[in-house]
mmCIF file of C-alpha atoms in Angstrom:
data_model
loop_
_atom_site.group_PDB
_atom_site.id
_atom_site.type_symbol
_atom_site.label_atom_id
_atom_site.label_comp_id
_atom_site.label_asym_id
_atom_site.label_seq_id
_atom_site.Cartn_x
_atom_site.Cartn_y
_atom_site.Cartn_z
ATOM 1 C CA MET Z 1057 0.000 0.000 0.000
ATOM 2 C CA THR Z 1058 1.045 3.602 -0.568
ATOM 3 C CA ALA Z 1059 2.849 5.341 2.281
ATOM 4 C CA ILE Z 1060 1.082 8.326 3.818
ATOM 5 C CA VAL Z 1061 3.087 11.275 5.175
ATOM 6 C CA MET Z 1062 1.060 13.457 7.541
ATOM 7 C CA VAL Z 1063 2.321 16.982 8.248
ATOM 8 C CA HIS Z 1064 1.120 18.714 11.406
ATOM 9 C CA GLY Z 1065 0.285 22.367 11.906
ATOM 10 C CA ALA Z 1066 1.733 25.193 13.987
ATOM 11 C CA PHE Z 1067 2.476 24.588 17.682
ATOM 12 C CA CYS Z 1068 1.804 20.853 17.286
ATOM 13 C CA GLY Z 1069 3.748 17.656 16.605
ATOM 14 C CA GLY Z 1070 3.177 14.399 14.832
ATOM 15 C CA TRP Z 1071 0.975 13.414 17.775
ATOM 16 C CA ALA Z 1072 -1.808 15.565 16.275
ATOM 17 C CA PHE Z 1073 -2.602 12.621 13.963
ATOM 18 C CA GLU Z 1074 -2.769 9.967 16.687
ATOM 19 C CA ARG Z 1075 -6.459 9.328 16.049
ATOM 20 C CA PHE Z 1076 -6.726 10.352 12.400
ATOM 21 C CA ARG Z 1077 -4.065 7.924 11.216
ATOM 22 C CA GLU Z 1078 -6.020 4.919 12.567
ATOM 23 C CA ALA Z 1079 -8.333 4.816 9.547
ATOM 24 C CA PHE Z 1080 -5.397 4.763 7.117
ATOM 25 C CA GLU Z 1081 -3.457 2.118 9.010
ATOM 26 C CA ALA Z 1082 -6.603 -0.019 9.150
ATOM 27 C CA GLN Z 1083 -6.567 0.023 5.332
ATOM 28 C CA GLY Z 1084 -2.971 -1.217 5.301
ATOM 29 C CA HIS Z 1085 -1.191 2.087 4.664
ATOM 30 C CA GLU Z 1086 2.122 2.865 6.299
ATOM 31 C CA VAL Z 1087 1.677 6.211 8.031
ATOM 32 C CA LEU Z 1088 4.543 8.555 8.846
ATOM 33 C CA ALA Z 1089 3.729 11.547 11.043
ATOM 34 C CA PRO Z 1090 7.064 13.286 11.662
ATOM 35 C CA ASP Z 1091 7.637 16.177 14.010
ATOM 36 C CA LEU Z 1092 8.588 19.302 12.127
ATOM 37 C CA ARG Z 1093 11.972 20.750 12.990
ATOM 38 C CA GLY Z 1094 12.041 21.838 16.641
ATOM 39 C CA HIS Z 1095 8.666 20.278 17.494
ATOM 40 C CA GLY Z 1096 9.739 16.951 18.973
ATOM 41 C CA ALA Z 1097 8.831 16.321 22.607
ATOM 42 C CA ASP Z 1098 12.517 15.956 23.512
ATOM 43 C CA GLU Z 1099 13.675 19.040 21.615
ATOM 44 C CA PRO Z 1100 14.219 22.408 23.300
ATOM 45 C CA GLY Z 1101 11.685 25.033 22.251
ATOM 46 C CA GLU Z 1102 14.531 27.290 21.122
ATOM 47 C CA ARG Z 1103 15.155 25.012 18.140
ATOM 48 C CA VAL Z 1104 12.355 26.722 16.208
ATOM 49 C CA ILE Z 1105 14.027 30.130 16.432
ATOM 50 C CA GLY Z 1106 14.800 31.445 12.960
ATOM 51 C CA VAL Z 1107 13.239 28.451 11.194
ATOM 52 C CA SER Z 1108 11.556 29.309 7.910
ATOM 53 C CA MET Z 1109 8.635 27.682 6.144
ATOM 54 C CA SER Z 1110 11.150 26.790 3.442
ATOM 55 C CA ASP Z 1111 13.072 24.776 6.059
ATOM 56 C CA TYR Z 1112 9.979 22.831 7.027
ATOM 57 C CA ALA Z 1113 9.169 22.179 3.359
ATOM 58 C CA ALA Z 1114 12.728 21.051 2.600
ATOM 59 C CA ASP Z 1115 12.647 18.595 5.504
ATOM 60 C CA ILE Z 1116 9.361 17.040 4.358
ATOM 61 C CA ALA Z 1117 10.525 16.916 0.736
ATOM 62 C CA ALA Z 1118 13.706 15.116 1.823
ATOM 63 C CA LEU Z 1119 11.673 12.595 3.818
ATOM 64 C CA CYS Z 1120 9.462 11.908 0.789
ATOM 65 C CA ALA Z 1121 12.460 11.567 -1.524
ATOM 66 C CA ASP Z 1122 13.957 8.886 0.732
ATOM 67 C CA LEU Z 1123 10.876 6.655 0.468
ATOM 68 C CA PRO Z 1124 10.847 3.794 -2.070
ATOM 69 C CA GLU Z 1125 7.840 5.300 -3.882
ATOM 70 C CA PRO Z 1126 6.193 8.734 -3.910
ATOM 71 C CA PRO Z 1127 3.870 8.954 -0.893
ATOM 72 C CA VAL Z 1128 0.546 10.639 -0.362
ATOM 73 C CA LEU Z 1129 1.111 13.938 1.437
ATOM 74 C CA ILE Z 1130 -1.544 15.012 3.951
ATOM 75 C CA GLY Z 1131 -1.119 18.364 5.685
ATOM 76 C CA HIS Z 1132 -3.255 20.033 8.333
ATOM 77 C CA SER Z 1133 -3.430 23.818 8.857
ATOM 78 C CA MET Z 1134 0.093 25.275 8.533
ATOM 79 C CA GLY Z 1135 1.210 21.741 7.705
ATOM 80 C CA GLY Z 1136 -1.063 21.977 4.681
ATOM 81 C CA LEU Z 1137 1.032 24.872 3.402
ATOM 82 C CA VAL Z 1138 4.234 22.969 4.170
ATOM 83 C CA ALA Z 1139 2.813 20.078 2.130
ATOM 84 C CA GLN Z 1140 2.018 22.383 -0.804
ATOM 85 C CA MET Z 1141 5.551 23.765 -0.769
ATOM 86 C CA ALA Z 1142 7.093 20.285 -0.481
ATOM 87 C CA ALA Z 1143 4.946 19.079 -3.393
ATOM 88 C CA ARG Z 1144 6.744 21.571 -5.667
ATOM 89 C CA ARG Z 1145 10.086 20.037 -4.679
ATOM 90 C CA VAL Z 1146 9.171 16.347 -4.855
ATOM 91 C CA ARG Z 1147 6.025 15.230 -6.621
ATOM 92 C CA PRO Z 1148 3.821 13.129 -4.306
ATOM 93 C CA ARG Z 1149 1.393 10.471 -5.463
ATOM 94 C CA ALA Z 1150 -1.419 12.689 -4.196
ATOM 95 C CA LEU Z 1151 -1.876 15.717 -1.956
ATOM 96 C CA VAL Z 1152 -4.571 16.209 0.694
ATOM 97 C CA LEU Z 1153 -4.965 19.586 2.409
ATOM 98 C CA LEU Z 1154 -6.989 19.695 5.625
ATOM 99 C CA ALA Z 1155 -7.980 23.258 6.590
ATOM 100 C CA PRO Z 1156 -4.720 24.417 4.993
ATOM 101 C CA SER Z 1157 -2.952 27.711 5.460
ATOM 102 C CA ALA Z 1158 -3.004 29.599 2.185
ATOM 103 C CA PRO Z 1159 0.071 30.071 -0.015
ATOM 104 C CA TRP Z 1160 1.602 33.416 -0.972
ATOM 105 C CA GLY Z 1161 -0.895 35.577 -2.856
ATOM 106 C CA VAL Z 1162 -4.116 34.116 -1.427
ATOM 107 C CA SER Z 1163 -5.823 36.672 0.797
ATOM 108 C CA GLY Z 1164 -7.917 35.844 3.823
ATOM 109 C CA SER Z 1165 -11.672 36.161 3.550
ATOM 110 C CA THR Z 1166 -12.757 36.969 7.116
ATOM 111 C CA PHE Z 1167 -12.238 39.514 9.869
ATOM 112 C CA GLU Z 1168 -10.778 36.827 12.159
ATOM 113 C CA GLU Z 1169 -8.028 36.082 9.648
ATOM 114 C CA ALA Z 1170 -7.166 39.776 9.402
ATOM 115 C CA VAL Z 1171 -6.984 40.098 13.190
ATOM 116 C CA THR Z 1172 -4.680 37.086 13.439
ATOM 117 C CA ALA Z 1173 -2.359 38.462 10.767
ATOM 118 C CA PHE Z 1174 -2.263 41.833 12.540
ATOM 119 C CA GLY Z 1175 -1.410 40.124 15.819
ATOM 120 C CA VAL Z 1176 1.528 38.340 14.217
ATOM 121 C CA GLN Z 1177 2.778 41.599 12.716
ATOM 122 C CA MET Z 1178 2.670 43.224 16.163
ATOM 123 C CA MET Z 1179 5.446 40.824 17.214
ATOM 124 C CA GLY Z 1180 7.678 43.129 15.178
ATOM 125 C CA PRO Z 1181 8.769 42.961 11.545
ATOM 126 C CA PHE Z 1182 12.194 41.616 12.494
ATOM 127 C CA SER Z 1183 11.136 39.142 15.163
ATOM 128 C CA SER Z 1184 12.688 35.722 14.627
ATOM 129 C CA GLY Z 1185 12.089 34.220 18.040
ATOM 130 C CA ALA Z 1186 9.888 31.442 19.338
ATOM 131 C CA VAL Z 1187 6.203 32.188 19.936
ATOM 132 C CA GLU Z 1188 4.380 30.668 22.878
ATOM 133 C CA PRO Z 1189 1.019 29.090 21.991
ATOM 134 C CA ASP Z 1190 -2.009 31.200 22.906
ATOM 135 C CA ARG Z 1191 -3.963 28.407 24.538
ATOM 136 C CA GLU Z 1192 -7.127 30.420 25.062
ATOM 137 C CA LEU Z 1193 -7.347 31.287 21.363
ATOM 138 C CA MET Z 1194 -6.782 27.647 20.504
ATOM 139 C CA ARG Z 1195 -9.580 26.559 22.823
ATOM 140 C CA ARG Z 1196 -11.894 29.119 21.241
ATOM 141 C CA TYR Z 1197 -11.103 28.680 17.551
ATOM 142 C CA SER Z 1198 -8.975 25.620 16.734
ATOM 143 C CA LEU Z 1199 -10.384 23.189 19.294
ATOM 144 C CA ASP Z 1200 -13.877 24.615 19.765
ATOM 145 C CA ARG Z 1201 -15.645 21.329 18.934
ATOM 146 C CA VAL Z 1202 -13.297 19.060 20.887
ATOM 147 C CA HIS Z 1203 -14.706 17.731 24.161
ATOM 148 C CA ARG Z 1204 -13.173 19.467 27.164
ATOM 149 C CA PRO Z 1205 -10.972 16.673 28.631
ATOM 150 C CA GLU Z 1206 -9.454 15.897 25.245
ATOM 151 C CA ARG Z 1207 -9.184 19.582 24.375
ATOM 152 C CA GLU Z 1208 -7.168 20.277 27.528
ATOM 153 C CA ALA Z 1209 -4.913 17.313 26.807
ATOM 154 C CA VAL Z 1210 -4.211 18.719 23.331
ATOM 155 C CA VAL Z 1211 -3.576 22.215 24.677
ATOM 156 C CA GLU Z 1212 -1.050 20.886 27.185
ATOM 157 C CA ARG Z 1213 0.968 19.291 24.379
ATOM 158 C CA MET Z 1214 1.272 22.478 22.352
ATOM 159 C CA ARG Z 1215 4.801 23.736 21.788
ATOM 160 C CA ARG Z 1216 6.478 26.977 20.782
ATOM 161 C CA GLU Z 1217 6.401 27.942 17.098
ATOM 162 C CA SER Z 1218 8.802 29.810 14.873
ATOM 163 C CA ALA Z 1219 7.902 33.495 14.690
ATOM 164 C CA ARG Z 1220 9.524 33.630 11.273
ATOM 165 C CA ALA Z 1221 7.384 30.782 9.915
ATOM 166 C CA LEU Z 1222 4.218 32.332 11.320
ATOM 167 C CA ARG Z 1223 5.073 35.690 9.789
ATOM 168 C CA GLU Z 1224 5.847 34.130 6.401
ATOM 169 C CA THR Z 1225 2.500 32.311 6.508
ATOM 170 C CA LEU Z 1226 0.132 34.941 7.864
ATOM 171 C CA ASN Z 1227 1.802 38.130 6.588
ATOM 172 C CA TRP Z 1228 2.971 36.944 3.182
ATOM 173 C CA TRP Z 1229 2.433 40.385 1.605
ATOM 174 C CA LEU Z 1230 5.311 41.686 3.743
ATOM 175 C CA ASP Z 1231 7.680 38.967 2.533
ATOM 176 C CA PRO Z 1232 9.690 40.198 -0.478
ATOM 177 C CA PHE Z 1233 11.150 36.714 -0.916
ATOM 178 C CA MET Z 1234 7.696 35.172 -1.514
ATOM 179 C CA THR Z 1235 8.735 32.276 0.716
ATOM 180 C CA THR Z 1236 5.363 30.543 0.730
ATOM 181 C CA SER Z 1237 4.711 30.893 -2.992
ATOM 182 C CA VAL Z 1238 3.826 27.625 -4.696
ATOM 183 C CA GLY Z 1239 3.983 29.152 -8.151
ATOM 184 C CA PRO Z 1240 1.259 29.312 -10.786
ATOM 185 C CA GLY Z 1241 -0.896 26.426 -11.890
ATOM 186 C CA PRO Z 1242 -1.638 22.970 -10.469
ATOM 187 C CA LEU Z 1243 0.953 21.257 -8.308
ATOM 188 C CA GLY Z 1244 1.341 18.310 -10.665
ATOM 189 C CA ALA Z 1245 -0.373 15.711 -8.485
ATOM 190 C CA PRO Z 1246 -4.039 14.946 -7.784
ATOM 191 C CA ALA Z 1247 -5.067 17.192 -4.908
ATOM 192 C CA LEU Z 1248 -7.985 17.521 -2.500
ATOM 193 C CA ALA Z 1249 -8.662 20.424 -0.124
ATOM 194 C CA ILE Z 1250 -11.109 20.011 2.760
ATOM 195 C CA ALA Z 1251 -12.560 22.787 4.910
ATOM 196 C CA GLY Z 1252 -14.762 22.676 7.989
ATOM 197 C CA GLU Z 1253 -18.044 24.539 7.533
ATOM 198 C CA HIS Z 1254 -17.565 26.540 10.750
ATOM 199 C CA ASP Z 1255 -13.775 26.942 10.679
ATOM 200 C CA LEU Z 1256 -12.764 30.490 11.615
ATOM 201 C CA VAL Z 1257 -9.016 29.833 11.411
ATOM 202 C CA HIS Z 1258 -9.013 28.893 7.730
ATOM 203 C CA PRO Z 1259 -12.631 29.300 6.610
ATOM 204 C CA PRO Z 1260 -14.155 27.587 3.584
ATOM 205 C CA ALA Z 1261 -13.954 30.662 1.342
ATOM 206 C CA THR Z 1262 -10.192 30.902 1.871
ATOM 207 C CA VAL Z 1263 -9.626 27.161 1.508
ATOM 208 C CA ARG Z 1264 -11.575 27.265 -1.752
ATOM 209 C CA GLN Z 1265 -9.212 29.983 -3.012
ATOM 210 C CA THR Z 1266 -6.256 27.781 -2.064
ATOM 211 C CA ALA Z 1267 -7.841 24.841 -3.881
ATOM 212 C CA ASP Z 1268 -8.293 26.962 -6.987
ATOM 213 C CA ARG Z 1269 -4.676 28.165 -6.799
ATOM 214 C CA VAL Z 1270 -3.177 24.649 -6.689
ATOM 215 C CA GLY Z 1271 -5.730 22.825 -8.834
ATOM 216 C CA ALA Z 1272 -7.321 20.836 -6.010
ATOM 217 C CA ALA Z 1273 -10.843 19.521 -5.672
ATOM 218 C CA PHE Z 1274 -12.708 21.248 -2.838
ATOM 219 C CA VAL Z 1275 -14.917 19.662 -0.167
ATOM 220 C CA GLN Z 1276 -16.687 21.341 2.740
ATOM 221 C CA MET Z 1277 -17.454 19.178 5.773
ATOM 222 C CA PRO Z 1278 -20.820 20.158 7.298
ATOM 223 C CA GLY Z 1279 -20.824 21.115 10.957
ATOM 224 C CA MET Z 1280 -17.069 20.839 11.408
ATOM 225 C CA SER Z 1281 -14.460 23.367 12.518
ATOM 226 C CA HIS Z 1282 -10.654 23.522 12.314
ATOM 227 C CA TRP Z 1283 -9.415 20.419 14.145
ATOM 228 C CA LEU Z 1284 -10.408 18.070 11.347
ATOM 229 C CA VAL Z 1285 -7.881 15.479 12.528
ATOM 230 C CA GLY Z 1286 -9.468 14.927 15.923
ATOM 231 C CA GLU Z 1287 -12.732 16.740 16.612
ATOM 232 C CA PRO Z 1288 -16.034 14.827 16.544
ATOM 233 C CA GLY Z 1289 -16.566 13.732 12.946
ATOM 234 C CA TRP Z 1290 -12.891 13.162 12.134
ATOM 235 C CA GLU Z 1291 -13.801 9.643 11.017
ATOM 236 C CA ALA Z 1292 -15.970 11.084 8.236
ATOM 237 C CA VAL Z 1293 -13.071 13.282 7.100
ATOM 238 C CA ALA Z 1294 -10.714 10.294 7.010
ATOM 239 C CA GLU Z 1295 -13.282 8.226 5.128
ATOM 240 C CA ARG Z 1296 -13.750 11.024 2.595
ATOM 241 C CA VAL Z 1297 -9.997 11.147 2.008
ATOM 242 C CA LEU Z 1298 -9.693 7.367 1.687
ATOM 243 C CA ARG Z 1299 -12.588 7.259 -0.773
ATOM 244 C CA TRP Z 1300 -11.012 10.009 -2.860
ATOM 245 C CA LEU Z 1301 -7.618 8.268 -2.843
ATOM 246 C CA ALA Z 1302 -9.266 5.036 -4.018
ATOM 247 C CA GLN Z 1303 -11.006 6.906 -6.844
ATOM 248 C CA GLU Z 1304 -7.734 8.518 -7.911
ATOM 249 C CA ALA Z 1305 -5.965 5.159 -7.830
ATOM 250 C CA ARG Z 1306 -8.635 3.621 -10.079
ATOM 251 C CA ALA Z 1307 -8.432 6.554 -12.481
ATOM 252 C CA ALA Z 1308 -4.657 6.165 -12.741
ATOM 253 C CA ALA Z 1309 -4.810 2.392 -13.314
#
């Protein structure tokens, strides 16, 4: 079976896919859910200082290149943008974007997105430090549909994130190097983008723009929010992805 590489979002680690990966492993897939640079449980938080989105993308591309066959890349939130960038470096078998951060040139569509971008900019245009997770914002927006005991367990595992990577992602118009650009046209692999109907972090309208930019099919999951990999209903998201992958495999046969 095809290997699946799952790329986590900001402030998280590979543990974010602990539940989501079950459906893929049950179908016989090998699942790799690496920690992005500086996000391992045994790594000091300072390791994310100065890390760029291009570093994250290079690491994931190198992992994919070392596999016997091109894998399926699945990225959640900021990890979805990392996956898009890695897909330009090493062509995956397929690409799945779960509530992905948008690439360079795709503007946000809501007030909440604008406020978040402004907050990142207030860190200072030259900040390259490590940002502590705002756990209250995560409870309110990212984990709003997760039951309280599990939500608190997730919040406690959050780690520091690279200020540089956050700035490159959320304030791309201030980046003259266009770090998060994925270039024009489709990414060269079958792609699917999924948004939660009630997601305020990366709402459906913005995810649809991302899908259009990279040539991905777009699906909106009714009733769901941002934590598509673990909130109630994650099984339906995983099933939708598996069904799409099976359809793509039949079409390529």
